Amino acid sequence: MKMKAGRSQLKPVLLFVIFNLCFYASYQLTDLKVCELCSGTILNGTTVGQFCSSSAGRIDGRCCLRNSNTSDYEHIIGLDLSNCSLTHVEELQGASTALMIDLSLNPIANISGTAFQGFIELNYMILPQDIVCPGGNTSWEKVEVKEGNRLCEGQKDTCNQTGQLSINCPENSLCAPYGPGFFECSCAENYHGYKCLREGEFPALQVFGPLGASMVVISLLLWVTQRRKAKSL
């Protein structure tokens, strides 16, 4: 479970600016490293390759990227790490926007319980047949073993499984899915703070003002660095 302040408490314009600065800086620093966890590239005939082609995506190493003209970064929508000699899966957060992930043909001994936390878009996974689907079978609409692989299809909304959206969240909060078997609680309108016990407007400027200034500096430094690298080529 994850707790966060209600979005309605933050100044919309300030939140938008800070979010984009933070995400852009973070994304640039990761530099799509998850796409280079394994040598080679996605093949057209593979499951992820076919998905990428049908989605009009662009292949970059082991990733399928969604081309977008509306942002400065590209979302990973597919990740193919099949046959990469992986024994453990612990950190794939660079691909948290993926809709499809293939981890088949790997001697995986275990997968971290939080490896797919935040993967709210993930809808299809291919795993070695002896590896359990993230979050367990109850976190997926369909689970089957086929041709030596375990297929996990249709991630379920953890909050809706009981039919009571806030059953696992504190009073004055709402539940939202946060990856297979995970959920997060956000404060309802006019509530914020620890366990959403404080009522009133969230002090967004005081809390996020210094952070926003820091992200501006980081973004400028990244931009200057990239410009210098471009000139040196």
PDB file of N, CA and C in Angstrom, residues 32-134:
ATOM      1  N   LEU A  32      16.896   5.452 -20.379  1.00  0.00           N
ATOM      2  CA  LEU A  32      16.404   4.208 -20.950  1.00  0.00           C
ATOM      3  C   LEU A  32      17.367   3.036 -20.720  1.00  0.00           C
ATOM      4  N   LYS A  33      18.022   3.012 -19.556  1.00  0.00           N
ATOM      5  CA  LYS A  33      18.984   1.949 -19.274  1.00  0.00           C
ATOM      6  C   LYS A  33      18.341   0.575 -19.259  1.00  0.00           C
ATOM      7  N   VAL A  34      17.068   0.513 -18.922  1.00  0.00           N
ATOM      8  CA  VAL A  34      16.389  -0.778 -18.888  1.00  0.00           C
ATOM      9  C   VAL A  34      16.368  -1.420 -20.266  1.00  0.00           C
ATOM     10  N   CYS A  35      16.444  -0.616 -21.317  1.00  0.00           N
ATOM     11  CA  CYS A  35      16.436  -1.143 -22.689  1.00  0.00           C
ATOM     12  C   CYS A  35      17.763  -1.808 -23.039  1.00  0.00           C
ATOM     13  N   GLU A  36      18.790  -1.579 -22.205  1.00  0.00           N
ATOM     14  CA  GLU A  36      20.112  -2.126 -22.470  1.00  0.00           C
ATOM     15  C   GLU A  36      20.523  -3.170 -21.444  1.00  0.00           C
ATOM     16  N   LEU A  37      19.546  -3.700 -20.707  1.00  0.00           N
ATOM     17  CA  LEU A  37      19.862  -4.733 -19.724  1.00  0.00           C
ATOM     18  C   LEU A  37      20.317  -6.019 -20.392  1.00  0.00           C
ATOM     19  N   CYS A  38      20.012  -6.143 -21.658  1.00  0.00           N
ATOM     20  CA  CYS A  38      20.365  -7.339 -22.416  1.00  0.00           C
ATOM     21  C   CYS A  38      20.793  -6.913 -23.818  1.00  0.00           C
ATOM     22  N   SER A  39      21.770  -7.610 -24.373  1.00  0.00           N
ATOM     23  CA  SER A  39      22.237  -7.271 -25.712  1.00  0.00           C
ATOM     24  C   SER A  39      21.190  -7.655 -26.758  1.00  0.00           C
ATOM     25  N   GLY A  40      21.358  -7.123 -27.942  1.00  0.00           N
ATOM     26  CA  GLY A  40      20.435  -7.438 -29.017  1.00  0.00           C
ATOM     27  C   GLY A  40      19.267  -6.479 -29.073  1.00  0.00           C
ATOM     28  N   THR A  41      18.315  -6.818 -29.918  1.00  0.00           N
ATOM     29  CA  THR A  41      17.145  -5.965 -30.104  1.00  0.00           C
ATOM     30  C   THR A  41      15.887  -6.825 -30.258  1.00  0.00           C
ATOM     31  N   ILE A  42      14.744  -6.203 -30.156  1.00  0.00           N
ATOM     32  CA  ILE A  42      13.481  -6.925 -30.308  1.00  0.00           C
ATOM     33  C   ILE A  42      13.316  -7.376 -31.752  1.00  0.00           C
ATOM     34  N   LEU A  43      12.977  -8.645 -31.945  1.00  0.00           N
ATOM     35  CA  LEU A  43      12.758  -9.181 -33.278  1.00  0.00           C
ATOM     36  C   LEU A  43      11.295  -9.038 -33.666  1.00  0.00           C
ATOM     37  N   ASN A  44      11.055  -8.818 -34.941  1.00  0.00           N
ATOM     38  CA  ASN A  44       9.688  -8.584 -35.422  1.00  0.00           C
ATOM     39  C   ASN A  44       8.752  -9.760 -35.160  1.00  0.00           C
ATOM     40  N   GLY A  45       9.286 -10.972 -35.189  1.00  0.00           N
ATOM     41  CA  GLY A  45       8.431 -12.143 -35.047  1.00  0.00           C
ATOM     42  C   GLY A  45       8.070 -12.504 -33.619  1.00  0.00           C
ATOM     43  N   THR A  46       8.661 -11.828 -32.631  1.00  0.00           N
ATOM     44  CA  THR A  46       8.355 -12.131 -31.243  1.00  0.00           C
ATOM     45  C   THR A  46       7.038 -11.491 -30.828  1.00  0.00           C
ATOM     46  N   THR A  47       6.538 -11.905 -29.665  1.00  0.00           N
ATOM     47  CA  THR A  47       5.261 -11.353 -29.178  1.00  0.00           C
ATOM     48  C   THR A  47       5.350  -9.847 -28.982  1.00  0.00           C
ATOM     49  N   VAL A  48       6.432  -9.393 -28.346  1.00  0.00           N
ATOM     50  CA  VAL A  48       6.594  -7.952 -28.119  1.00  0.00           C
ATOM     51  C   VAL A  48       6.833  -7.242 -29.446  1.00  0.00           C
ATOM     52  N   GLY A  49       7.569  -7.880 -30.360  1.00  0.00           N
ATOM     53  CA  GLY A  49       7.827  -7.282 -31.662  1.00  0.00           C
ATOM     54  C   GLY A  49       6.546  -7.075 -32.454  1.00  0.00           C
ATOM     55  N   GLN A  50       5.673  -8.068 -32.434  1.00  0.00           N
ATOM     56  CA  GLN A  50       4.392  -7.947 -33.134  1.00  0.00           C
ATOM     57  C   GLN A  50       3.520  -6.881 -32.492  1.00  0.00           C
ATOM     58  N   PHE A  51       3.548  -6.836 -31.147  1.00  0.00           N
ATOM     59  CA  PHE A  51       2.782  -5.816 -30.426  1.00  0.00           C
ATOM     60  C   PHE A  51       3.294  -4.423 -30.780  1.00  0.00           C
ATOM     61  N   CYS A  52       4.614  -4.288 -30.854  1.00  0.00           N
ATOM     62  CA  CYS A  52       5.210  -2.990 -31.155  1.00  0.00           C
ATOM     63  C   CYS A  52       4.820  -2.530 -32.556  1.00  0.00           C
ATOM     64  N   SER A  53       4.849  -3.460 -33.495  1.00  0.00           N
ATOM     65  CA  SER A  53       4.482  -3.130 -34.876  1.00  0.00           C
ATOM     66  C   SER A  53       3.023  -2.711 -34.977  1.00  0.00           C
ATOM     67  N   SER A  54       2.149  -3.447 -34.304  1.00  0.00           N
ATOM     68  CA  SER A  54       0.723  -3.123 -34.355  1.00  0.00           C
ATOM     69  C   SER A  54       0.394  -1.828 -33.624  1.00  0.00           C
ATOM     70  N   SER A  55       1.280  -1.420 -32.704  1.00  0.00           N
ATOM     71  CA  SER A  55       1.072  -0.186 -31.935  1.00  0.00           C
ATOM     72  C   SER A  55       1.789   1.008 -32.549  1.00  0.00           C
ATOM     73  N   ALA A  56       2.405   0.791 -33.725  1.00  0.00           N
ATOM     74  CA  ALA A  56       3.154   1.860 -34.400  1.00  0.00           C
ATOM     75  C   ALA A  56       4.255   2.403 -33.504  1.00  0.00           C
ATOM     76  N   GLY A  57       4.883   1.503 -32.748  1.00  0.00           N
ATOM     77  CA  GLY A  57       5.961   1.909 -31.855  1.00  0.00           C
ATOM     78  C   GLY A  57       7.312   1.892 -32.553  1.00  0.00           C
ATOM     79  N   ARG A  58       8.328   2.298 -31.811  1.00  0.00           N
ATOM     80  CA  ARG A  58       9.699   2.329 -32.338  1.00  0.00           C
ATOM     81  C   ARG A  58      10.579   1.477 -31.446  1.00  0.00           C
ATOM     82  N   ILE A  59      11.351   0.587 -32.046  1.00  0.00           N
ATOM     83  CA  ILE A  59      12.212  -0.321 -31.293  1.00  0.00           C
ATOM     84  C   ILE A  59      13.541   0.348 -30.963  1.00  0.00           C
ATOM     85  N   ASP A  60      13.913   0.273 -29.688  1.00  0.00           N
ATOM     86  CA  ASP A  60      15.198   0.789 -29.227  1.00  0.00           C
ATOM     87  C   ASP A  60      15.791  -0.266 -28.300  1.00  0.00           C
ATOM     88  N   GLY A  61      16.728  -1.053 -28.818  1.00  0.00           N
ATOM     89  CA  GLY A  61      17.289  -2.135 -28.026  1.00  0.00           C
ATOM     90  C   GLY A  61      16.214  -3.158 -27.686  1.00  0.00           C
ATOM     91  N   ARG A  62      16.026  -3.385 -26.392  1.00  0.00           N
ATOM     92  CA  ARG A  62      15.026  -4.352 -25.943  1.00  0.00           C
ATOM     93  C   ARG A  62      13.690  -3.692 -25.603  1.00  0.00           C
ATOM     94  N   CYS A  63      13.531  -2.451 -25.998  1.00  0.00           N
ATOM     95  CA  CYS A  63      12.298  -1.718 -25.684  1.00  0.00           C
ATOM     96  C   CYS A  63      11.512  -1.366 -26.934  1.00  0.00           C
ATOM     97  N   CYS A  64      10.211  -1.263 -26.749  1.00  0.00           N
ATOM     98  CA  CYS A  64       9.334  -0.690 -27.764  1.00  0.00           C
ATOM     99  C   CYS A  64       8.861   0.638 -27.208  1.00  0.00           C
ATOM    100  N   LEU A  65       9.118   1.706 -27.925  1.00  0.00           N
ATOM    101  CA  LEU A  65       8.775   3.050 -27.462  1.00  0.00           C
ATOM    102  C   LEU A  65       7.594   3.602 -28.242  1.00  0.00           C
ATOM    103  N   ARG A  66       6.719   4.289 -27.542  1.00  0.00           N
ATOM    104  CA  ARG A  66       5.610   4.962 -28.209  1.00  0.00           C
ATOM    105  C   ARG A  66       6.081   6.336 -28.667  1.00  0.00           C
ATOM    106  N   ASN A  67       6.055   6.540 -29.958  1.00  0.00           N
ATOM    107  CA  ASN A  67       6.441   7.851 -30.483  1.00  0.00           C
ATOM    108  C   ASN A  67       5.386   8.874 -30.130  1.00  0.00           C
ATOM    109  N   SER A  68       5.829  10.023 -29.638  1.00  0.00           N
ATOM    110  CA  SER A  68       4.884  11.061 -29.242  1.00  0.00           C
ATOM    111  C   SER A  68       5.417  12.423 -29.635  1.00  0.00           C
ATOM    112  N   ASN A  69       4.556  13.210 -30.227  1.00  0.00           N
ATOM    113  CA  ASN A  69       4.932  14.578 -30.606  1.00  0.00           C
ATOM    114  C   ASN A  69       4.492  15.596 -29.572  1.00  0.00           C
ATOM    115  N   THR A  70       3.917  15.115 -28.487  1.00  0.00           N
ATOM    116  CA  THR A  70       3.362  16.036 -27.487  1.00  0.00           C
ATOM    117  C   THR A  70       4.215  16.124 -26.232  1.00  0.00           C
ATOM    118  N   SER A  71       5.354  15.408 -26.178  1.00  0.00           N
ATOM    119  CA  SER A  71       6.194  15.451 -24.977  1.00  0.00           C
ATOM    120  C   SER A  71       7.658  15.344 -25.370  1.00  0.00           C
ATOM    121  N   ASP A  72       8.533  15.620 -24.404  1.00  0.00           N
ATOM    122  CA  ASP A  72       9.970  15.575 -24.644  1.00  0.00           C
ATOM    123  C   ASP A  72      10.557  14.212 -24.332  1.00  0.00           C
ATOM    124  N   TYR A  73       9.768  13.272 -23.942  1.00  0.00           N
ATOM    125  CA  TYR A  73      10.256  11.939 -23.631  1.00  0.00           C
ATOM    126  C   TYR A  73       9.362  10.896 -24.273  1.00  0.00           C
ATOM    127  N   GLU A  74       9.871   9.676 -24.369  1.00  0.00           N
ATOM    128  CA  GLU A  74       9.138   8.602 -25.011  1.00  0.00           C
ATOM    129  C   GLU A  74       8.779   7.541 -23.983  1.00  0.00           C
ATOM    130  N   HIS A  75       7.552   7.098 -23.986  1.00  0.00           N
ATOM    131  CA  HIS A  75       7.117   6.061 -23.064  1.00  0.00           C
ATOM    132  C   HIS A  75       7.524   4.685 -23.574  1.00  0.00           C
ATOM    133  N   ILE A  76       7.973   3.842 -22.663  1.00  0.00           N
ATOM    134  CA  ILE A  76       8.209   2.440 -22.979  1.00  0.00           C
ATOM    135  C   ILE A  76       6.867   1.732 -22.886  1.00  0.00           C
ATOM    136  N   ILE A  77       6.429   1.112 -23.987  1.00  0.00           N
ATOM    137  CA  ILE A  77       5.161   0.390 -23.959  1.00  0.00           C
ATOM    138  C   ILE A  77       5.369  -1.119 -24.028  1.00  0.00           C
ATOM    139  N   GLY A  78       6.571  -1.531 -24.404  1.00  0.00           N
ATOM    140  CA  GLY A  78       6.881  -2.954 -24.467  1.00  0.00           C
ATOM    141  C   GLY A  78       8.323  -3.210 -24.077  1.00  0.00           C
ATOM    142  N   LEU A  79       8.578  -4.302 -23.358  1.00  0.00           N
ATOM    143  CA  LEU A  79       9.933  -4.647 -22.931  1.00  0.00           C
ATOM    144  C   LEU A  79      10.141  -6.139 -23.146  1.00  0.00           C
ATOM    145  N   ASP A  80      11.144  -6.500 -23.920  1.00  0.00           N
ATOM    146  CA  ASP A  80      11.450  -7.900 -24.208  1.00  0.00           C
ATOM    147  C   ASP A  80      12.829  -8.240 -23.650  1.00  0.00           C
ATOM    148  N   LEU A  81      12.849  -8.901 -22.497  1.00  0.00           N
ATOM    149  CA  LEU A  81      14.092  -9.358 -21.880  1.00  0.00           C
ATOM    150  C   LEU A  81      14.163 -10.878 -21.891  1.00  0.00           C
ATOM    151  N   SER A  82      13.550 -11.470 -22.909  1.00  0.00           N
ATOM    152  CA  SER A  82      13.580 -12.925 -23.023  1.00  0.00           C
ATOM    153  C   SER A  82      14.977 -13.401 -23.410  1.00  0.00           C
ATOM    154  N   ASN A  83      15.328 -14.603 -22.918  1.00  0.00           N
ATOM    155  CA  ASN A  83      16.608 -15.226 -23.259  1.00  0.00           C
ATOM    156  C   ASN A  83      17.795 -14.306 -22.956  1.00  0.00           C
ATOM    157  N   CYS A  84      17.784 -13.706 -21.763  1.00  0.00           N
ATOM    158  CA  CYS A  84      18.841 -12.771 -21.361  1.00  0.00           C
ATOM    159  C   CYS A  84      19.682 -13.298 -20.191  1.00  0.00           C
ATOM    160  N   SER A  85      19.517 -14.572 -19.854  1.00  0.00           N
ATOM    161  CA  SER A  85      20.268 -15.194 -18.758  1.00  0.00           C
ATOM    162  C   SER A  85      20.014 -14.502 -17.421  1.00  0.00           C
ATOM    163  N   LEU A  86      18.819 -13.974 -17.233  1.00  0.00           N
ATOM    164  CA  LEU A  86      18.471 -13.319 -15.980  1.00  0.00           C
ATOM    165  C   LEU A  86      18.160 -14.360 -14.909  1.00  0.00           C
ATOM    166  N   THR A  87      18.737 -14.176 -13.728  1.00  0.00           N
ATOM    167  CA  THR A  87      18.446 -15.077 -12.609  1.00  0.00           C
ATOM    168  C   THR A  87      17.592 -14.393 -11.552  1.00  0.00           C
ATOM    169  N   HIS A  88      17.630 -13.060 -11.504  1.00  0.00           N
ATOM    170  CA  HIS A  88      16.833 -12.296 -10.551  1.00  0.00           C
ATOM    171  C   HIS A  88      16.239 -11.076 -11.245  1.00  0.00           C
ATOM    172  N   VAL A  89      15.066 -10.696 -10.846  1.00  0.00           N
ATOM    173  CA  VAL A  89      14.415  -9.487 -11.359  1.00  0.00           C
ATOM    174  C   VAL A  89      14.092  -8.609 -10.161  1.00  0.00           C
ATOM    175  N   GLU A  90      14.773  -7.477 -10.064  1.00  0.00           N
ATOM    176  CA  GLU A  90      14.597  -6.610  -8.899  1.00  0.00           C
ATOM    177  C   GLU A  90      14.178  -5.188  -9.265  1.00  0.00           C
ATOM    178  N   GLU A  91      14.747  -4.642 -10.333  1.00  0.00           N
ATOM    179  CA  GLU A  91      14.518  -3.232 -10.635  1.00  0.00           C
ATOM    180  C   GLU A  91      14.256  -3.030 -12.123  1.00  0.00           C
ATOM    181  N   LEU A  92      12.998  -2.762 -12.446  1.00  0.00           N
ATOM    182  CA  LEU A  92      12.621  -2.480 -13.835  1.00  0.00           C
ATOM    183  C   LEU A  92      11.810  -1.196 -13.913  1.00  0.00           C
ATOM    184  N   GLN A  93      12.012  -0.292 -12.952  1.00  0.00           N
ATOM    185  CA  GLN A  93      11.175   0.898 -12.867  1.00  0.00           C
ATOM    186  C   GLN A  93      11.265   1.790 -14.084  1.00  0.00           C
ATOM    187  N   GLY A  94      12.338   1.685 -14.845  1.00  0.00           N
ATOM    188  CA  GLY A  94      12.429   2.471 -16.066  1.00  0.00           C
ATOM    189  C   GLY A  94      11.359   2.094 -17.071  1.00  0.00           C
ATOM    190  N   ALA A  95      10.758   0.912 -16.879  1.00  0.00           N
ATOM    191  CA  ALA A  95       9.725   0.437 -17.804  1.00  0.00           C
ATOM    192  C   ALA A  95       8.355   0.405 -17.150  1.00  0.00           C
ATOM    193  N   SER A  96       8.123   1.271 -16.189  1.00  0.00           N
ATOM    194  CA  SER A  96       6.859   1.245 -15.441  1.00  0.00           C
ATOM    195  C   SER A  96       5.645   1.616 -16.283  1.00  0.00           C
ATOM    196  N   THR A  97       5.870   2.147 -17.496  1.00  0.00           N
ATOM    197  CA  THR A  97       4.750   2.499 -18.376  1.00  0.00           C
ATOM    198  C   THR A  97       4.433   1.374 -19.365  1.00  0.00           C
ATOM    199  N   ALA A  98       5.147   0.255 -19.261  1.00  0.00           N
ATOM    200  CA  ALA A  98       4.988  -0.837 -20.226  1.00  0.00           C
ATOM    201  C   ALA A  98       3.622  -1.497 -20.129  1.00  0.00           C
ATOM    202  N   LEU A  99       3.081  -1.840 -21.288  1.00  0.00           N
ATOM    203  CA  LEU A  99       1.832  -2.591 -21.363  1.00  0.00           C
ATOM    204  C   LEU A  99       2.114  -4.088 -21.483  1.00  0.00           C
ATOM    205  N   MET A 100       3.298  -4.428 -22.022  1.00  0.00           N
ATOM    206  CA  MET A 100       3.659  -5.829 -22.226  1.00  0.00           C
ATOM    207  C   MET A 100       5.126  -6.048 -21.862  1.00  0.00           C
ATOM    208  N   ILE A 101       5.408  -7.134 -21.126  1.00  0.00           N
ATOM    209  CA  ILE A 101       6.781  -7.494 -20.749  1.00  0.00           C
ATOM    210  C   ILE A 101       6.983  -8.987 -20.963  1.00  0.00           C
ATOM    211  N   ASP A 102       8.106  -9.336 -21.592  1.00  0.00           N
ATOM    212  CA  ASP A 102       8.458 -10.741 -21.839  1.00  0.00           C
ATOM    213  C   ASP A 102       9.745 -11.073 -21.088  1.00  0.00           C
ATOM    214  N   LEU A 103       9.641 -11.975 -20.107  1.00  0.00           N
ATOM    215  CA  LEU A 103      10.804 -12.428 -19.340  1.00  0.00           C
ATOM    216  C   LEU A 103      11.037 -13.923 -19.521  1.00  0.00           C
ATOM    217  N   SER A 104      10.503 -14.468 -20.590  1.00  0.00           N
ATOM    218  CA  SER A 104      10.610 -15.908 -20.819  1.00  0.00           C
ATOM    219  C   SER A 104      12.039 -16.314 -21.177  1.00  0.00           C
ATOM    220  N   LEU A 105      12.285 -17.646 -21.146  1.00  0.00           N
ATOM    221  CA  LEU A 105      13.579 -18.225 -21.514  1.00  0.00           C
ATOM    222  C   LEU A 105      14.721 -17.689 -20.660  1.00  0.00           C
ATOM    223  N   ASN A 106      14.447 -17.417 -19.396  1.00  0.00           N
ATOM    224  CA  ASN A 106      15.463 -16.981 -18.438  1.00  0.00           C
ATOM    225  C   ASN A 106      15.471 -17.930 -17.236  1.00  0.00           C
ATOM    226  N   PRO A 107      16.660 -18.217 -16.679  1.00  0.00           N
ATOM    227  CA  PRO A 107      16.753 -19.077 -15.488  1.00  0.00           C
ATOM    228  C   PRO A 107      16.447 -18.295 -14.212  1.00  0.00           C
ATOM    229  N   ILE A 108      15.291 -17.653 -14.163  1.00  0.00           N
ATOM    230  CA  ILE A 108      14.932 -16.783 -13.044  1.00  0.00           C
ATOM    231  C   ILE A 108      14.673 -17.621 -11.785  1.00  0.00           C
ATOM    232  N   ALA A 109      15.389 -17.268 -10.708  1.00  0.00           N
ATOM    233  CA  ALA A 109      15.192 -17.956  -9.429  1.00  0.00           C
ATOM    234  C   ALA A 109      14.099 -17.285  -8.626  1.00  0.00           C
ATOM    235  N   ASN A 110      14.045 -15.967  -8.666  1.00  0.00           N
ATOM    236  CA  ASN A 110      12.983 -15.241  -7.958  1.00  0.00           C
ATOM    237  C   ASN A 110      12.823 -13.842  -8.525  1.00  0.00           C
ATOM    238  N   ILE A 111      11.659 -13.282  -8.270  1.00  0.00           N
ATOM    239  CA  ILE A 111      11.352 -11.910  -8.671  1.00  0.00           C
ATOM    240  C   ILE A 111      11.012 -11.127  -7.416  1.00  0.00           C
ATOM    241  N   SER A 112      11.609  -9.958  -7.257  1.00  0.00           N
ATOM    242  CA  SER A 112      11.350  -9.123  -6.093  1.00  0.00           C
ATOM    243  C   SER A 112       9.862  -8.835  -5.961  1.00  0.00           C
ATOM    244  N   GLY A 113       9.375  -8.852  -4.728  1.00  0.00           N
ATOM    245  CA  GLY A 113       7.954  -8.617  -4.484  1.00  0.00           C
ATOM    246  C   GLY A 113       7.492  -7.239  -4.905  1.00  0.00           C
ATOM    247  N   THR A 114       8.425  -6.303  -5.028  1.00  0.00           N
ATOM    248  CA  THR A 114       8.063  -4.934  -5.405  1.00  0.00           C
ATOM    249  C   THR A 114       8.554  -4.565  -6.804  1.00  0.00           C
ATOM    250  N   ALA A 115       9.033  -5.552  -7.557  1.00  0.00           N
ATOM    251  CA  ALA A 115       9.609  -5.276  -8.877  1.00  0.00           C
ATOM    252  C   ALA A 115       8.620  -4.585  -9.811  1.00  0.00           C
ATOM    253  N   PHE A 116       7.330  -4.893  -9.670  1.00  0.00           N
ATOM    254  CA  PHE A 116       6.331  -4.327 -10.574  1.00  0.00           C
ATOM    255  C   PHE A 116       5.368  -3.389  -9.865  1.00  0.00           C
ATOM    256  N   GLN A 117       5.808  -2.835  -8.755  1.00  0.00           N
ATOM    257  CA  GLN A 117       5.009  -1.837  -8.054  1.00  0.00           C
ATOM    258  C   GLN A 117       4.966  -0.563  -8.890  1.00  0.00           C
ATOM    259  N   GLY A 118       3.784  -0.053  -9.145  1.00  0.00           N
ATOM    260  CA  GLY A 118       3.631   1.149  -9.961  1.00  0.00           C
ATOM    261  C   GLY A 118       3.380   0.860 -11.432  1.00  0.00           C
ATOM    262  N   PHE A 119       3.411  -0.413 -11.836  1.00  0.00           N
ATOM    263  CA  PHE A 119       3.174  -0.784 -13.231  1.00  0.00           C
ATOM    264  C   PHE A 119       1.665  -0.886 -13.485  1.00  0.00           C
ATOM    265  N   ILE A 120       0.995   0.235 -13.451  1.00  0.00           N
ATOM    266  CA  ILE A 120      -0.465   0.232 -13.528  1.00  0.00           C
ATOM    267  C   ILE A 120      -0.976  -0.061 -14.943  1.00  0.00           C
ATOM    268  N   GLU A 121      -0.142   0.127 -15.977  1.00  0.00           N
ATOM    269  CA  GLU A 121      -0.564  -0.113 -17.358  1.00  0.00           C
ATOM    270  C   GLU A 121      -0.282  -1.543 -17.810  1.00  0.00           C
ATOM    271  N   LEU A 122       0.520  -2.278 -17.053  1.00  0.00           N
ATOM    272  CA  LEU A 122       0.934  -3.620 -17.461  1.00  0.00           C
ATOM    273  C   LEU A 122      -0.275  -4.531 -17.623  1.00  0.00           C
ATOM    274  N   ASN A 123      -0.411  -5.094 -18.837  1.00  0.00           N
ATOM    275  CA  ASN A 123      -1.598  -5.885 -19.132  1.00  0.00           C
ATOM    276  C   ASN A 123      -1.281  -7.288 -19.639  1.00  0.00           C
ATOM    277  N   TYR A 124      -0.002  -7.554 -19.939  1.00  0.00           N
ATOM    278  CA  TYR A 124       0.354  -8.864 -20.467  1.00  0.00           C
ATOM    279  C   TYR A 124       1.805  -9.168 -20.117  1.00  0.00           C
ATOM    280  N   MET A 125       2.030 -10.364 -19.548  1.00  0.00           N
ATOM    281  CA  MET A 125       3.377 -10.781 -19.189  1.00  0.00           C
ATOM    282  C   MET A 125       3.625 -12.207 -19.646  1.00  0.00           C
ATOM    283  N   ILE A 126       4.878 -12.470 -20.038  1.00  0.00           N
ATOM    284  CA  ILE A 126       5.309 -13.821 -20.387  1.00  0.00           C
ATOM    285  C   ILE A 126       6.455 -14.172 -19.457  1.00  0.00           C
ATOM    286  N   LEU A 127       6.287 -15.247 -18.687  1.00  0.00           N
ATOM    287  CA  LEU A 127       7.273 -15.651 -17.690  1.00  0.00           C
ATOM    288  C   LEU A 127       7.640 -17.117 -17.884  1.00  0.00           C
ATOM    289  N   PRO A 128       8.783 -17.547 -17.311  1.00  0.00           N
ATOM    290  CA  PRO A 128       9.051 -18.981 -17.266  1.00  0.00           C
ATOM    291  C   PRO A 128       7.911 -19.664 -16.514  1.00  0.00           C
ATOM    292  N   GLN A 129       7.556 -20.872 -16.893  1.00  0.00           N
ATOM    293  CA  GLN A 129       6.345 -21.503 -16.349  1.00  0.00           C
ATOM    294  C   GLN A 129       6.385 -21.755 -14.847  1.00  0.00           C
ATOM    295  N   ASP A 130       7.579 -21.821 -14.244  1.00  0.00           N
ATOM    296  CA  ASP A 130       7.652 -22.070 -12.809  1.00  0.00           C
ATOM    297  C   ASP A 130       7.666 -20.783 -11.988  1.00  0.00           C
ATOM    298  N   ILE A 131       7.503 -19.631 -12.626  1.00  0.00           N
ATOM    299  CA  ILE A 131       7.459 -18.347 -11.918  1.00  0.00           C
ATOM    300  C   ILE A 131       6.009 -17.881 -11.831  1.00  0.00           C
ATOM    301  N   VAL A 132       5.589 -17.503 -10.619  1.00  0.00           N
ATOM    302  CA  VAL A 132       4.215 -17.060 -10.388  1.00  0.00           C
ATOM    303  C   VAL A 132       4.017 -15.645 -10.931  1.00  0.00           C
ATOM    304  N   CYS A 133       2.848 -15.371 -11.450  1.00  0.00           N
ATOM    305  CA  CYS A 133       2.525 -14.025 -11.946  1.00  0.00           C
ATOM    306  C   CYS A 133       2.642 -13.009 -10.812  1.00  0.00           C
ATOM    307  N   PRO A 134       3.153 -11.808 -11.086  1.00  0.00           N
ATOM    308  CA  PRO A 134       3.256 -10.766 -10.057  1.00  0.00           C
ATOM    309  C   PRO A 134       1.921 -10.522  -9.367  1.00  0.00           C
TER     310      PRO A 134
END
